[in-house]
PDB file of C-alpha atoms and ligand atoms in Angstrom:
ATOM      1  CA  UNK H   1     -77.027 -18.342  82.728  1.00  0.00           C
ATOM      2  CA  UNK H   2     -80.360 -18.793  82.338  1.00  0.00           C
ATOM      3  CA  UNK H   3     -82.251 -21.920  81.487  1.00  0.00           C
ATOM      4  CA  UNK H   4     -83.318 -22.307  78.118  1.00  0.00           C
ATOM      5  CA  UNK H   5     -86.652 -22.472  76.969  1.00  0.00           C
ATOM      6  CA  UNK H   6     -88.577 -25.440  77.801  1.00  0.00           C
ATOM      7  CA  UNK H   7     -90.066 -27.806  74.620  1.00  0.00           C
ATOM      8  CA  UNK H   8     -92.728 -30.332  74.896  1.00  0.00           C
ATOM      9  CA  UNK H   9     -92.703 -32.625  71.668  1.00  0.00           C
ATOM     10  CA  UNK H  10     -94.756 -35.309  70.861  1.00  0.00           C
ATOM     11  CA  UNK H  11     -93.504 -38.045  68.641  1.00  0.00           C
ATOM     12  CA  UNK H  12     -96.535 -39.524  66.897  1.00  0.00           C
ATOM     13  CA  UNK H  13     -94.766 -41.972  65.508  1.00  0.00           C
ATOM     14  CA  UNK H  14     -96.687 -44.524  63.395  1.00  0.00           C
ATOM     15  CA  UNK H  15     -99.901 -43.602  64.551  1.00  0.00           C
ATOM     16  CA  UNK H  16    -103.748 -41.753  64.191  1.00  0.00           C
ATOM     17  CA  UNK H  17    -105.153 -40.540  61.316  1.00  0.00           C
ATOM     18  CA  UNK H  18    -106.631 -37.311  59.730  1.00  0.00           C
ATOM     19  CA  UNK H  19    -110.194 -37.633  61.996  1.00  0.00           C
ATOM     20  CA  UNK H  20    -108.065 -38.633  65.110  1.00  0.00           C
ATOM     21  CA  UNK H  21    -105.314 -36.043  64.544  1.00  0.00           C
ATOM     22  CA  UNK H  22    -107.956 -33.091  64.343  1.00  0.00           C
ATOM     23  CA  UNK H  23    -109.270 -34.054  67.162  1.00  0.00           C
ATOM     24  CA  UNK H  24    -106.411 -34.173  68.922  1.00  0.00           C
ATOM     25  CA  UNK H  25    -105.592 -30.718  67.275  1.00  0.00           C
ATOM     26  CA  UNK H  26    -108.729 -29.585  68.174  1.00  0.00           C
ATOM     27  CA  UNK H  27    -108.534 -31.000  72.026  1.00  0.00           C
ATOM     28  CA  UNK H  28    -105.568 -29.390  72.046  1.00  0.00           C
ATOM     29  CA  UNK H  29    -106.023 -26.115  71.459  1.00  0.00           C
ATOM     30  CA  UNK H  30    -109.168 -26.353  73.352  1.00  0.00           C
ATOM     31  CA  UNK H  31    -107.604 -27.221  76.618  1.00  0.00           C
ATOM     32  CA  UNK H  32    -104.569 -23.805  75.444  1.00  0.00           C
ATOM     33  CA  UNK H  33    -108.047 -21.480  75.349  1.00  0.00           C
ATOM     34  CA  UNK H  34    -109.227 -22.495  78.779  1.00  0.00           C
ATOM     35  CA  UNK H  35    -106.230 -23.068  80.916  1.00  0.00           C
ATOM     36  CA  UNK H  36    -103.819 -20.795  79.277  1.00  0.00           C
ATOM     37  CA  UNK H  37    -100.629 -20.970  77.679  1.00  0.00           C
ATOM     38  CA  UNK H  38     -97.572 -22.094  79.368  1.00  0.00           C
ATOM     39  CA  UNK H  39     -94.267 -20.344  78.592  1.00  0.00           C
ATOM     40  CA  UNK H  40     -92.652 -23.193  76.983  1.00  0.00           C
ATOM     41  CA  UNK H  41     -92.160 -24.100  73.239  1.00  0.00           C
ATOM     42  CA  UNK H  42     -94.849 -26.470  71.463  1.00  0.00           C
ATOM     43  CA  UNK H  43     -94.093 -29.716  68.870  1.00  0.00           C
ATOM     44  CA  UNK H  44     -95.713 -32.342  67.325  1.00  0.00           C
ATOM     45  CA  UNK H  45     -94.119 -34.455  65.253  1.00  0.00           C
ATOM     46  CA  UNK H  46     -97.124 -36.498  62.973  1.00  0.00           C
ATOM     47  CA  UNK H  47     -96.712 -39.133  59.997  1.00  0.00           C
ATOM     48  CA  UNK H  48     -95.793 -37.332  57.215  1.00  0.00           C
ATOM     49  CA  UNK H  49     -99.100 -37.953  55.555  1.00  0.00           C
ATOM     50  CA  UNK H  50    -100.629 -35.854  58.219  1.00  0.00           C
ATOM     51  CA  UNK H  51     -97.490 -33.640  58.782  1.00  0.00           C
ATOM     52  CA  UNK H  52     -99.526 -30.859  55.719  1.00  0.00           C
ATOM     53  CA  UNK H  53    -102.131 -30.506  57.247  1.00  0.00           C
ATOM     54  CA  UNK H  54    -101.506 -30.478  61.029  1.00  0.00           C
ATOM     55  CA  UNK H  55     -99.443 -28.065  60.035  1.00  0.00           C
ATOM     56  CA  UNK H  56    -102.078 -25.687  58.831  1.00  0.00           C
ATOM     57  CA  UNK H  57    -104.684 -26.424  60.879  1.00  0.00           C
ATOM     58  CA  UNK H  58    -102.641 -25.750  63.939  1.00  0.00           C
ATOM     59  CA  UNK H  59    -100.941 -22.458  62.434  1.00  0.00           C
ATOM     60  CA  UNK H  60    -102.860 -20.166  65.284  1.00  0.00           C
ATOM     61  CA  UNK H  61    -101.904 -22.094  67.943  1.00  0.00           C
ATOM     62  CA  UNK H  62     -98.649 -22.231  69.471  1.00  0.00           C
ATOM     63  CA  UNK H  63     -97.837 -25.871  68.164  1.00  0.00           C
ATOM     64  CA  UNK H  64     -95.037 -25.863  65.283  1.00  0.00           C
ATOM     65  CA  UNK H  65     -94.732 -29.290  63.663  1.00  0.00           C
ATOM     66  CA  UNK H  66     -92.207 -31.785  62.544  1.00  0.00           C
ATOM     67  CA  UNK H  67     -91.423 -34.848  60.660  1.00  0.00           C
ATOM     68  CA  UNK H  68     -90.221 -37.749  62.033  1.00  0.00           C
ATOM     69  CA  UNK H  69     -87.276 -38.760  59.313  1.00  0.00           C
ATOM     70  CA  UNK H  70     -85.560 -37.482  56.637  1.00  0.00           C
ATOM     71  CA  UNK H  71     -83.192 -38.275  53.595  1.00  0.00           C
ATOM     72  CA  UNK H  72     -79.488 -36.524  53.547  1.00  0.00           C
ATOM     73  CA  UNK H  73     -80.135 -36.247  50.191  1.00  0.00           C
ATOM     74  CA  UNK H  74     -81.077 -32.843  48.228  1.00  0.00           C
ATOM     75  CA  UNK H  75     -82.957 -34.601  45.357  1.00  0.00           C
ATOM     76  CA  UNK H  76     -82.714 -36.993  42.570  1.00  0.00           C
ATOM     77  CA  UNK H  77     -83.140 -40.430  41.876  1.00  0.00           C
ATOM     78  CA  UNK H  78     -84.608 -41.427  45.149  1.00  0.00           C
ATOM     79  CA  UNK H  79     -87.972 -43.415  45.501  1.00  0.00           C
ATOM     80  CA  UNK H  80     -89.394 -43.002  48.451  1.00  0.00           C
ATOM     81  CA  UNK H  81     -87.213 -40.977  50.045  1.00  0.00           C
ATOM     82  CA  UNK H  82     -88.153 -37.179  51.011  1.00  0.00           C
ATOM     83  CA  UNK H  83     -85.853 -34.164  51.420  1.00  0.00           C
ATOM     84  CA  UNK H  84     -85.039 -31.588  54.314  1.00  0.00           C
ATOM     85  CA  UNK H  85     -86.305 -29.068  51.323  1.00  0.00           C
ATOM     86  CA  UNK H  86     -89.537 -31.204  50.888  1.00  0.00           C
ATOM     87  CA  UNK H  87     -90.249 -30.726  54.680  1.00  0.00           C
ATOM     88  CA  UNK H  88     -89.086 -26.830  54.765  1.00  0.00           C
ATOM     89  CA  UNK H  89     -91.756 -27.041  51.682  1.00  0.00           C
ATOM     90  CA  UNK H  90     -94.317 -28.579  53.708  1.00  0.00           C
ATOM     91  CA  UNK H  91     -94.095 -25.741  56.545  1.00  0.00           C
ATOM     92  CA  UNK H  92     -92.075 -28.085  59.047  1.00  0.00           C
ATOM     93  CA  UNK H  93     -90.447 -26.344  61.654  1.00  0.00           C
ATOM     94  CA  UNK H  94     -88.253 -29.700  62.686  1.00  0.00           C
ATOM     95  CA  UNK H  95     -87.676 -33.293  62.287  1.00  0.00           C
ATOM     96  CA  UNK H  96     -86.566 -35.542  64.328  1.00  0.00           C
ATOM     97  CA  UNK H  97     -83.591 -37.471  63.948  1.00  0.00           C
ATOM     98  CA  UNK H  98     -81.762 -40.292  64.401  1.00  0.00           C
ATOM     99  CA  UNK H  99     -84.557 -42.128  66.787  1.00  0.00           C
ATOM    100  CA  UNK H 100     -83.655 -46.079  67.959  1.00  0.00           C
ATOM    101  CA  UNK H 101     -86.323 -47.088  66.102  1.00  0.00           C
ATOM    102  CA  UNK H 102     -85.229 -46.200  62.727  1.00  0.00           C
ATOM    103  CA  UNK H 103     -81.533 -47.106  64.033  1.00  0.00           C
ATOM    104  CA  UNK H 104     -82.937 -50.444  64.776  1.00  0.00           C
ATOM    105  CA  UNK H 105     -85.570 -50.729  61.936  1.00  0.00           C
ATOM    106  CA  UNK H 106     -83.099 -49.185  59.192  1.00  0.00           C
ATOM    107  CA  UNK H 107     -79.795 -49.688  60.752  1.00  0.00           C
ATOM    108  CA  UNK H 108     -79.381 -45.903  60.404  1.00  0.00           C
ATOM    109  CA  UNK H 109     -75.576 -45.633  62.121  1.00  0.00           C
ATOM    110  CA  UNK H 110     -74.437 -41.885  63.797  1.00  0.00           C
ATOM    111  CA  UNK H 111     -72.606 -40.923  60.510  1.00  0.00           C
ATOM    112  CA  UNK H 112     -75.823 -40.585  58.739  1.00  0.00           C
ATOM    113  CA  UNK H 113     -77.490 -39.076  61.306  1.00  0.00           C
ATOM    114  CA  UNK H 114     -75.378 -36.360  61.329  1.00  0.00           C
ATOM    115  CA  UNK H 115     -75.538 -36.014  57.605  1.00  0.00           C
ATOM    116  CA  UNK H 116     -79.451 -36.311  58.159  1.00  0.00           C
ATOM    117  CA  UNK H 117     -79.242 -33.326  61.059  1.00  0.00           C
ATOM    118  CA  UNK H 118     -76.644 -31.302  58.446  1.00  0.00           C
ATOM    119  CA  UNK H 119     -79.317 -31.656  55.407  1.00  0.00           C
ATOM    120  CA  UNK H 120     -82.241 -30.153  57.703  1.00  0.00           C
ATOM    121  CA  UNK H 121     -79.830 -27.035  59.013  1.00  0.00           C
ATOM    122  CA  UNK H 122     -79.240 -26.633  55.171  1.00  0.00           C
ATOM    123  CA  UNK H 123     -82.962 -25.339  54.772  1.00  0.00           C
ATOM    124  CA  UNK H 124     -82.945 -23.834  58.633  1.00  0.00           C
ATOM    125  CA  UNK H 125     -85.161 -26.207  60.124  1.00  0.00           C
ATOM    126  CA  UNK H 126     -84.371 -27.804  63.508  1.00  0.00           C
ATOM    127  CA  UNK H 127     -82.772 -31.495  64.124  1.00  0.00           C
ATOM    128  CA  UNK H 128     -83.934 -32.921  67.110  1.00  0.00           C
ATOM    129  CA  UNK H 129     -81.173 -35.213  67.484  1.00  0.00           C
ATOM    130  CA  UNK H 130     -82.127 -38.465  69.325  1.00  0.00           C
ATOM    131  CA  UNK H 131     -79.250 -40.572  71.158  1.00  0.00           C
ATOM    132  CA  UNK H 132     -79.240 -43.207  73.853  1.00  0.00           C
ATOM    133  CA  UNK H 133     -78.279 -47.027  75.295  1.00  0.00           C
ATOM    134  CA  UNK H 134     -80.041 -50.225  75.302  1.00  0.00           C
ATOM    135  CA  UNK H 135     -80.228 -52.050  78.333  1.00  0.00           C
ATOM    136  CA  UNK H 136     -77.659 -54.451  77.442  1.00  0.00           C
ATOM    137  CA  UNK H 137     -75.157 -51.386  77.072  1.00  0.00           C
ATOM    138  CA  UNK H 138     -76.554 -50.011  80.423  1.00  0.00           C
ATOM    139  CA  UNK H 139     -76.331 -53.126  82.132  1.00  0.00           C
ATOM    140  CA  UNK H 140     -72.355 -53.549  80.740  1.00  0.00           C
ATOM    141  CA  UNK H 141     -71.697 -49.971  82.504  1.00  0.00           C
ATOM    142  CA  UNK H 142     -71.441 -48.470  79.055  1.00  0.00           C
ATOM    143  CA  UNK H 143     -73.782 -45.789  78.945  1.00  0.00           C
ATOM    144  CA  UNK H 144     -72.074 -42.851  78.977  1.00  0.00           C
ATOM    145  CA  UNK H 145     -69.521 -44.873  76.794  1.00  0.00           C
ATOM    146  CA  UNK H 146     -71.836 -44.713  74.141  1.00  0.00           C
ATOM    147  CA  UNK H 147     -74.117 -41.650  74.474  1.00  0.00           C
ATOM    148  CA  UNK H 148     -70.390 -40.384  73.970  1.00  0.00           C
ATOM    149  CA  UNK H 149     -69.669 -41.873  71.183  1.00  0.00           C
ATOM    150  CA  UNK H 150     -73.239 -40.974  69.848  1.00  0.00           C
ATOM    151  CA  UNK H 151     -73.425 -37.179  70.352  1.00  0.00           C
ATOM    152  CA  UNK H 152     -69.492 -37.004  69.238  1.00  0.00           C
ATOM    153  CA  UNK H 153     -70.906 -37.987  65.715  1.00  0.00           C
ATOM    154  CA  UNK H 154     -74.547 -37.905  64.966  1.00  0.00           C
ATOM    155  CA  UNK H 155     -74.263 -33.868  65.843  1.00  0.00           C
ATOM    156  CA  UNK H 156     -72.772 -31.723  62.673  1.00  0.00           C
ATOM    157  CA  UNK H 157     -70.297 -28.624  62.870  1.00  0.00           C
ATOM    158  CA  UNK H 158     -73.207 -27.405  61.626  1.00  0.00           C
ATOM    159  CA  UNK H 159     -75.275 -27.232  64.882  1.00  0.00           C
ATOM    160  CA  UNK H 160     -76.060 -24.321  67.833  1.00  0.00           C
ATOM    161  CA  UNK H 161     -78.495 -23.525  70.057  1.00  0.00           C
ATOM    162  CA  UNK H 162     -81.309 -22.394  67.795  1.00  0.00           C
ATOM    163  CA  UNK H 163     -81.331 -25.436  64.980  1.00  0.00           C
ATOM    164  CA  UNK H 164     -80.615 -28.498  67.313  1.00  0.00           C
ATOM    165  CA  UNK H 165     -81.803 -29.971  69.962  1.00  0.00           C
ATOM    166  CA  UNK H 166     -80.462 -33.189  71.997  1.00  0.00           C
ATOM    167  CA  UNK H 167     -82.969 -35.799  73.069  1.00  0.00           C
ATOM    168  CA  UNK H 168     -81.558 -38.481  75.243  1.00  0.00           C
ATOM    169  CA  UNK H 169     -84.100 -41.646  74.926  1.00  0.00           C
ATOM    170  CA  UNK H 170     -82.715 -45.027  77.142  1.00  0.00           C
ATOM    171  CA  UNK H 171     -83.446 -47.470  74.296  1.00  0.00           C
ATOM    172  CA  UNK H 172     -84.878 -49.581  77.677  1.00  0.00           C
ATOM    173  CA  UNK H 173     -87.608 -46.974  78.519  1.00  0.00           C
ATOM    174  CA  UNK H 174     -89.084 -46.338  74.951  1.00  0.00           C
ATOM    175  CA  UNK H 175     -92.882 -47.618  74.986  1.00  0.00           C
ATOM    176  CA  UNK H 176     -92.016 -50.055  78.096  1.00  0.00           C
ATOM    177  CA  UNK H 177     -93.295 -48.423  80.799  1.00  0.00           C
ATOM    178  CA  UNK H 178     -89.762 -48.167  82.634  1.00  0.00           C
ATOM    179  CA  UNK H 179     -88.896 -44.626  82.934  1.00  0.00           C
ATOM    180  CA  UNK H 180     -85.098 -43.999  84.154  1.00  0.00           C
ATOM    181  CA  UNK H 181     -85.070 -43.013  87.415  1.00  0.00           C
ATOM    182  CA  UNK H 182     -83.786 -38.692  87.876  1.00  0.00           C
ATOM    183  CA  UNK H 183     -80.421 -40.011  89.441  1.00  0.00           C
ATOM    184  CA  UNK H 184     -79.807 -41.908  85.832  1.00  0.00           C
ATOM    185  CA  UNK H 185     -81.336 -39.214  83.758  1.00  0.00           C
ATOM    186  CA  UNK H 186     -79.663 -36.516  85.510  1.00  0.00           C
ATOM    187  CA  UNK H 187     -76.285 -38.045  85.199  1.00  0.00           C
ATOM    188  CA  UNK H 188     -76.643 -38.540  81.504  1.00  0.00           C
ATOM    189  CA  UNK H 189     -78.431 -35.072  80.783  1.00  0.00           C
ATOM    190  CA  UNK H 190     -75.214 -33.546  83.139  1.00  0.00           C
ATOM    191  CA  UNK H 191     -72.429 -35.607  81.107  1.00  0.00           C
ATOM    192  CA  UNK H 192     -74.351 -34.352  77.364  1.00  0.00           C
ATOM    193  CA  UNK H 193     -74.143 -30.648  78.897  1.00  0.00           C
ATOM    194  CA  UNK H 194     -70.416 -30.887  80.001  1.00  0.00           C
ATOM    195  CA  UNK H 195     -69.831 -32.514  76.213  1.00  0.00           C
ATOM    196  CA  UNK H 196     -72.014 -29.747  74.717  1.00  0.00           C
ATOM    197  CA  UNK H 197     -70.326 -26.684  76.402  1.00  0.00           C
ATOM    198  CA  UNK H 198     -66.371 -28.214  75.268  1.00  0.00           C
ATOM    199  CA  UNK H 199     -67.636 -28.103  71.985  1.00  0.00           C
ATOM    200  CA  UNK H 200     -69.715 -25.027  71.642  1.00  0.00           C
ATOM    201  CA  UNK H 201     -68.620 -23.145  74.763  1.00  0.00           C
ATOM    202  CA  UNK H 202     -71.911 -20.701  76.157  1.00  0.00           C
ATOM    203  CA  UNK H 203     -73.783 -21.630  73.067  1.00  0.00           C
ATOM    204  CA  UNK H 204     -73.669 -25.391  74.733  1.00  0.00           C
ATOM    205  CA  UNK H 205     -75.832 -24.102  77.632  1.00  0.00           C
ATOM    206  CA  UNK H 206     -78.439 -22.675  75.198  1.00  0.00           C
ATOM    207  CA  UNK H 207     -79.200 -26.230  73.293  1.00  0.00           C
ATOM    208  CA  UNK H 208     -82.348 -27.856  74.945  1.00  0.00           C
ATOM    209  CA  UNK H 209     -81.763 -31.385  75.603  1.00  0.00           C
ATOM    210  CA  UNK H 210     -84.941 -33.357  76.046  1.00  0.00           C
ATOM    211  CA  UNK H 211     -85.597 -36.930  78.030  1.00  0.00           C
ATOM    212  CA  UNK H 212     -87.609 -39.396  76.173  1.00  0.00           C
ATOM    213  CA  UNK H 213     -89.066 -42.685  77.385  1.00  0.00           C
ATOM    214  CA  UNK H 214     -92.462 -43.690  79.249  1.00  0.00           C
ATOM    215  CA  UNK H 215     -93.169 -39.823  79.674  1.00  0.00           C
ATOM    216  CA  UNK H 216     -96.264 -39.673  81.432  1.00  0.00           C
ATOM    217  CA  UNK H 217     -98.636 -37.041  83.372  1.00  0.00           C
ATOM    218  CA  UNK H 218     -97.552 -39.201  86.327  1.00  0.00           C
ATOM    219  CA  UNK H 219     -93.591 -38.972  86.188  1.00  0.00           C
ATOM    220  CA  UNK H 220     -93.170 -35.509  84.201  1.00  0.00           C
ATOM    221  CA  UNK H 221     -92.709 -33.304  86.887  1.00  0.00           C
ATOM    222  CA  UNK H 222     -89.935 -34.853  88.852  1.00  0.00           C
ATOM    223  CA  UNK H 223     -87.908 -35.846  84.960  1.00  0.00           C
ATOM    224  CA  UNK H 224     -88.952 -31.863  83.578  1.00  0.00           C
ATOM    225  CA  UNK H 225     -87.439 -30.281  87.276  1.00  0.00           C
ATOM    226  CA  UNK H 226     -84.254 -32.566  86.909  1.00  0.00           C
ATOM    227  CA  UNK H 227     -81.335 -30.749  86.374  1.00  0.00           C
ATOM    228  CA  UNK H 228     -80.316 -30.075  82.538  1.00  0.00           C
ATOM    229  CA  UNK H 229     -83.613 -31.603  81.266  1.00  0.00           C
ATOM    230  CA  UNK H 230     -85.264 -28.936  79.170  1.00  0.00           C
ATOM    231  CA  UNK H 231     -88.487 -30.495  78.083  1.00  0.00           C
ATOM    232  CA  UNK H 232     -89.547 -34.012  77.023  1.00  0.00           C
ATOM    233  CA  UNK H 233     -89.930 -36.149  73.807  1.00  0.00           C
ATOM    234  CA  UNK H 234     -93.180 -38.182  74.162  1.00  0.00           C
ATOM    235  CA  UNK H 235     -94.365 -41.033  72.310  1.00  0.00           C
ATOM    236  CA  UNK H 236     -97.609 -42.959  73.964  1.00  0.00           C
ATOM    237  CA  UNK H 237     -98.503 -40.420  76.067  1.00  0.00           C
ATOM    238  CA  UNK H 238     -99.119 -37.472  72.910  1.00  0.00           C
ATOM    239  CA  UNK H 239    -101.559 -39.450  71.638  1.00  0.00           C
ATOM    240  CA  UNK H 240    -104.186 -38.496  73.413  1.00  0.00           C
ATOM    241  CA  UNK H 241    -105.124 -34.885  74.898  1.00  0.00           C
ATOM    242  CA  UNK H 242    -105.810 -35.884  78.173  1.00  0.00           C
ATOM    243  CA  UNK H 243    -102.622 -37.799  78.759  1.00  0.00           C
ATOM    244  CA  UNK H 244    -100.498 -34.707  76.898  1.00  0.00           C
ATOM    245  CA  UNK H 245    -101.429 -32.036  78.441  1.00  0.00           C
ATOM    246  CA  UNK H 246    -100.658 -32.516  82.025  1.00  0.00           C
ATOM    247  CA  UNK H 247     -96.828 -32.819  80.589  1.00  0.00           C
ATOM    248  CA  UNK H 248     -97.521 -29.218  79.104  1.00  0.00           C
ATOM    249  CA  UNK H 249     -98.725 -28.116  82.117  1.00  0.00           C
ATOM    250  CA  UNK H 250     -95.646 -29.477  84.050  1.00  0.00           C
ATOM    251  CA  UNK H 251     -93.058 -27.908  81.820  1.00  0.00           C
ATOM    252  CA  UNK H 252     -95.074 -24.742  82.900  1.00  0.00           C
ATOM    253  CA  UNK H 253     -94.528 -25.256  86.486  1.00  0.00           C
ATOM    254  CA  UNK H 254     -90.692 -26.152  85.427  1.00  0.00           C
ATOM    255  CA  UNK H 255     -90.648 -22.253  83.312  1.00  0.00           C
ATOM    256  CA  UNK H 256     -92.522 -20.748  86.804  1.00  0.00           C
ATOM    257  CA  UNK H 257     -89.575 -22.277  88.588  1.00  0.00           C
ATOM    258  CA  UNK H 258     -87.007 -20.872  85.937  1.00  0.00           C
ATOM    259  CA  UNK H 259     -88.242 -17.388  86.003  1.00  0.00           C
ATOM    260  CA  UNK H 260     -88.268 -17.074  89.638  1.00  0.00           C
ATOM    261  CA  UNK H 261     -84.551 -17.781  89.588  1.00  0.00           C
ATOM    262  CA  UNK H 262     -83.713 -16.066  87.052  1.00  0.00           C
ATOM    263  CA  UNK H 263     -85.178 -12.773  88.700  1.00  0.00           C
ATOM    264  CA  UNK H 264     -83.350 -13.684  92.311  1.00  0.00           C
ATOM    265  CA  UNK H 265     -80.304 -14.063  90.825  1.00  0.00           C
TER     266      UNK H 265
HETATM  267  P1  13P Y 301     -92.814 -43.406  74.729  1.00  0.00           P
HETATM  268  O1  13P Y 301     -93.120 -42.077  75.405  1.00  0.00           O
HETATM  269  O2  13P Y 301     -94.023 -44.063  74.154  1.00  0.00           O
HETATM  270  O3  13P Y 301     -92.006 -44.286  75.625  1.00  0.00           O
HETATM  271  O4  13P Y 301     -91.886 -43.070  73.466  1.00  0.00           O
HETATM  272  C1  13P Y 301     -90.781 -42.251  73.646  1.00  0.00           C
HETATM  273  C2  13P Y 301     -90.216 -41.942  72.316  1.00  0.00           C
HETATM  274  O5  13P Y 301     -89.673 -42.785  71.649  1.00  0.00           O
HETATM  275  C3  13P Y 301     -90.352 -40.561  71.831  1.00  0.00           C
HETATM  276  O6  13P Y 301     -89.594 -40.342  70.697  1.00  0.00           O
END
């Protein structure tokens, strides 16, 4: 079967503003014009205050963009809170899910993650579904314990291969510099196929699942060519042109790669 389509998305997170993010936007596409585009499918995923108007501004590019969080709720008496049919309003083409930040920040738990991921396939947008360990559970042997436990619950009945997307992010190797090695991301990327393909059978094969953690122009070819990693989710590193695009052009060496097989086999 062949691979999926690569995706390279960057997770803003709490960061830039409307100058900095047009730049970026503009560095961006700058950098697409005179290098080319690689095969591979393009995210970014701003604060919601910029989320409008990235959106637009990046409309003739290849970059869709997403949120970072949303409510399971449709409406109502909600302050603060904003809905998957605010976001589908707002020309998102995602939102990510379930990320240990907001577990940690908001003690968001897999049950409403899922609900979270079910709201956004209500409106057809895409959950980018975000499990993974801390380093006490890694060093207790329990990773694929919980990344088990994790994906059996934060992902709907609801999901296939064209409005989810698995990213596995070691709690450990978020914003710390400490990437997992490819032995520890392979073995976790291999165990969330397996899982993926009892549940959805071929349709399994076709979800992307991404690695996230201290994704850098340094480390992303040998994590992108691992085996059953289909792009990255990057946090420090998509701030900044420069340090984002060599990932890009990485995943494009991983589609090269792809396409080759795919025409010997
Ligand atoms: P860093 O790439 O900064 O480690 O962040 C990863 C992440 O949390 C992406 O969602």
């Amino acid at each position: 079967m062949a691979a999926p389509t690569g995706l390279i998305a960057g997770n803003w997170k709490m960061n830039l503003f409307h100058a900095e993010a047009l730049q970026l936007g503009t560095d961006l596409a700058e950098r697409m014009d005179l290098w080319g585009r690689p095969p591979v499918d393009y995210l970014i995923c701003p604060p919601l205050t910029l989320c409008g108007q990235m959106a637009a501004f990046l409309a003739p590019t290849p970059f869709k963009v997403g949120a970072q969080d949303v409510s399971p709720l449709k409406n109502g008496p909600h302050t603060g809170d904003v809905s998957a049919e605010h976001l589908a309003d707002l020309g998102m083409a995602a939102c990510i899910v379930g990320h240990s930040e907001r577990r940690r920040d908001h003690k968001e738990d897999d049950a409403l993650v899922r609900a979270k991921a079910e709201a956004l396939h209500r409106v057809n947008l895409t959950s980018i579904i975000c499990i993974g360990e801390t380093e006490a559970e890694r060093d207790a042997g329990k990773t694929i314990e919980v990344v088990t436990r994790q994906l059996q619950v934060s992902v709907p009945e609801t999901s296939h291969s064209a409005n989810t997307v698995v990213a596995y992010e070691p709690v450990w190797a978020i914003g710390t510099g400490r990437t997992a090695t490819v032995e520890q991301i392979e073995e976790v990327h291999n165990h969330i196929r397996q899982m993926l393909y009892d549940r959805m059978d071929f349709d399994g094969y076709a979800i992307r699942i991404l690695y996230g953690g201290s994704v850098t122009a340094a480390n992303a070819r040998d994590i992108l060519f691992a085996k059953n990693v289909n792009g990255a989710l990057v946090g420090g590193a998509s701030l900044k042109a420069e340090t984002f695009w060599p990932i890009i052009e990485a995943a494009g060496a991983v589609a090269a790669r792809n396409l080759r097989e795919a025409q010997q086999a």
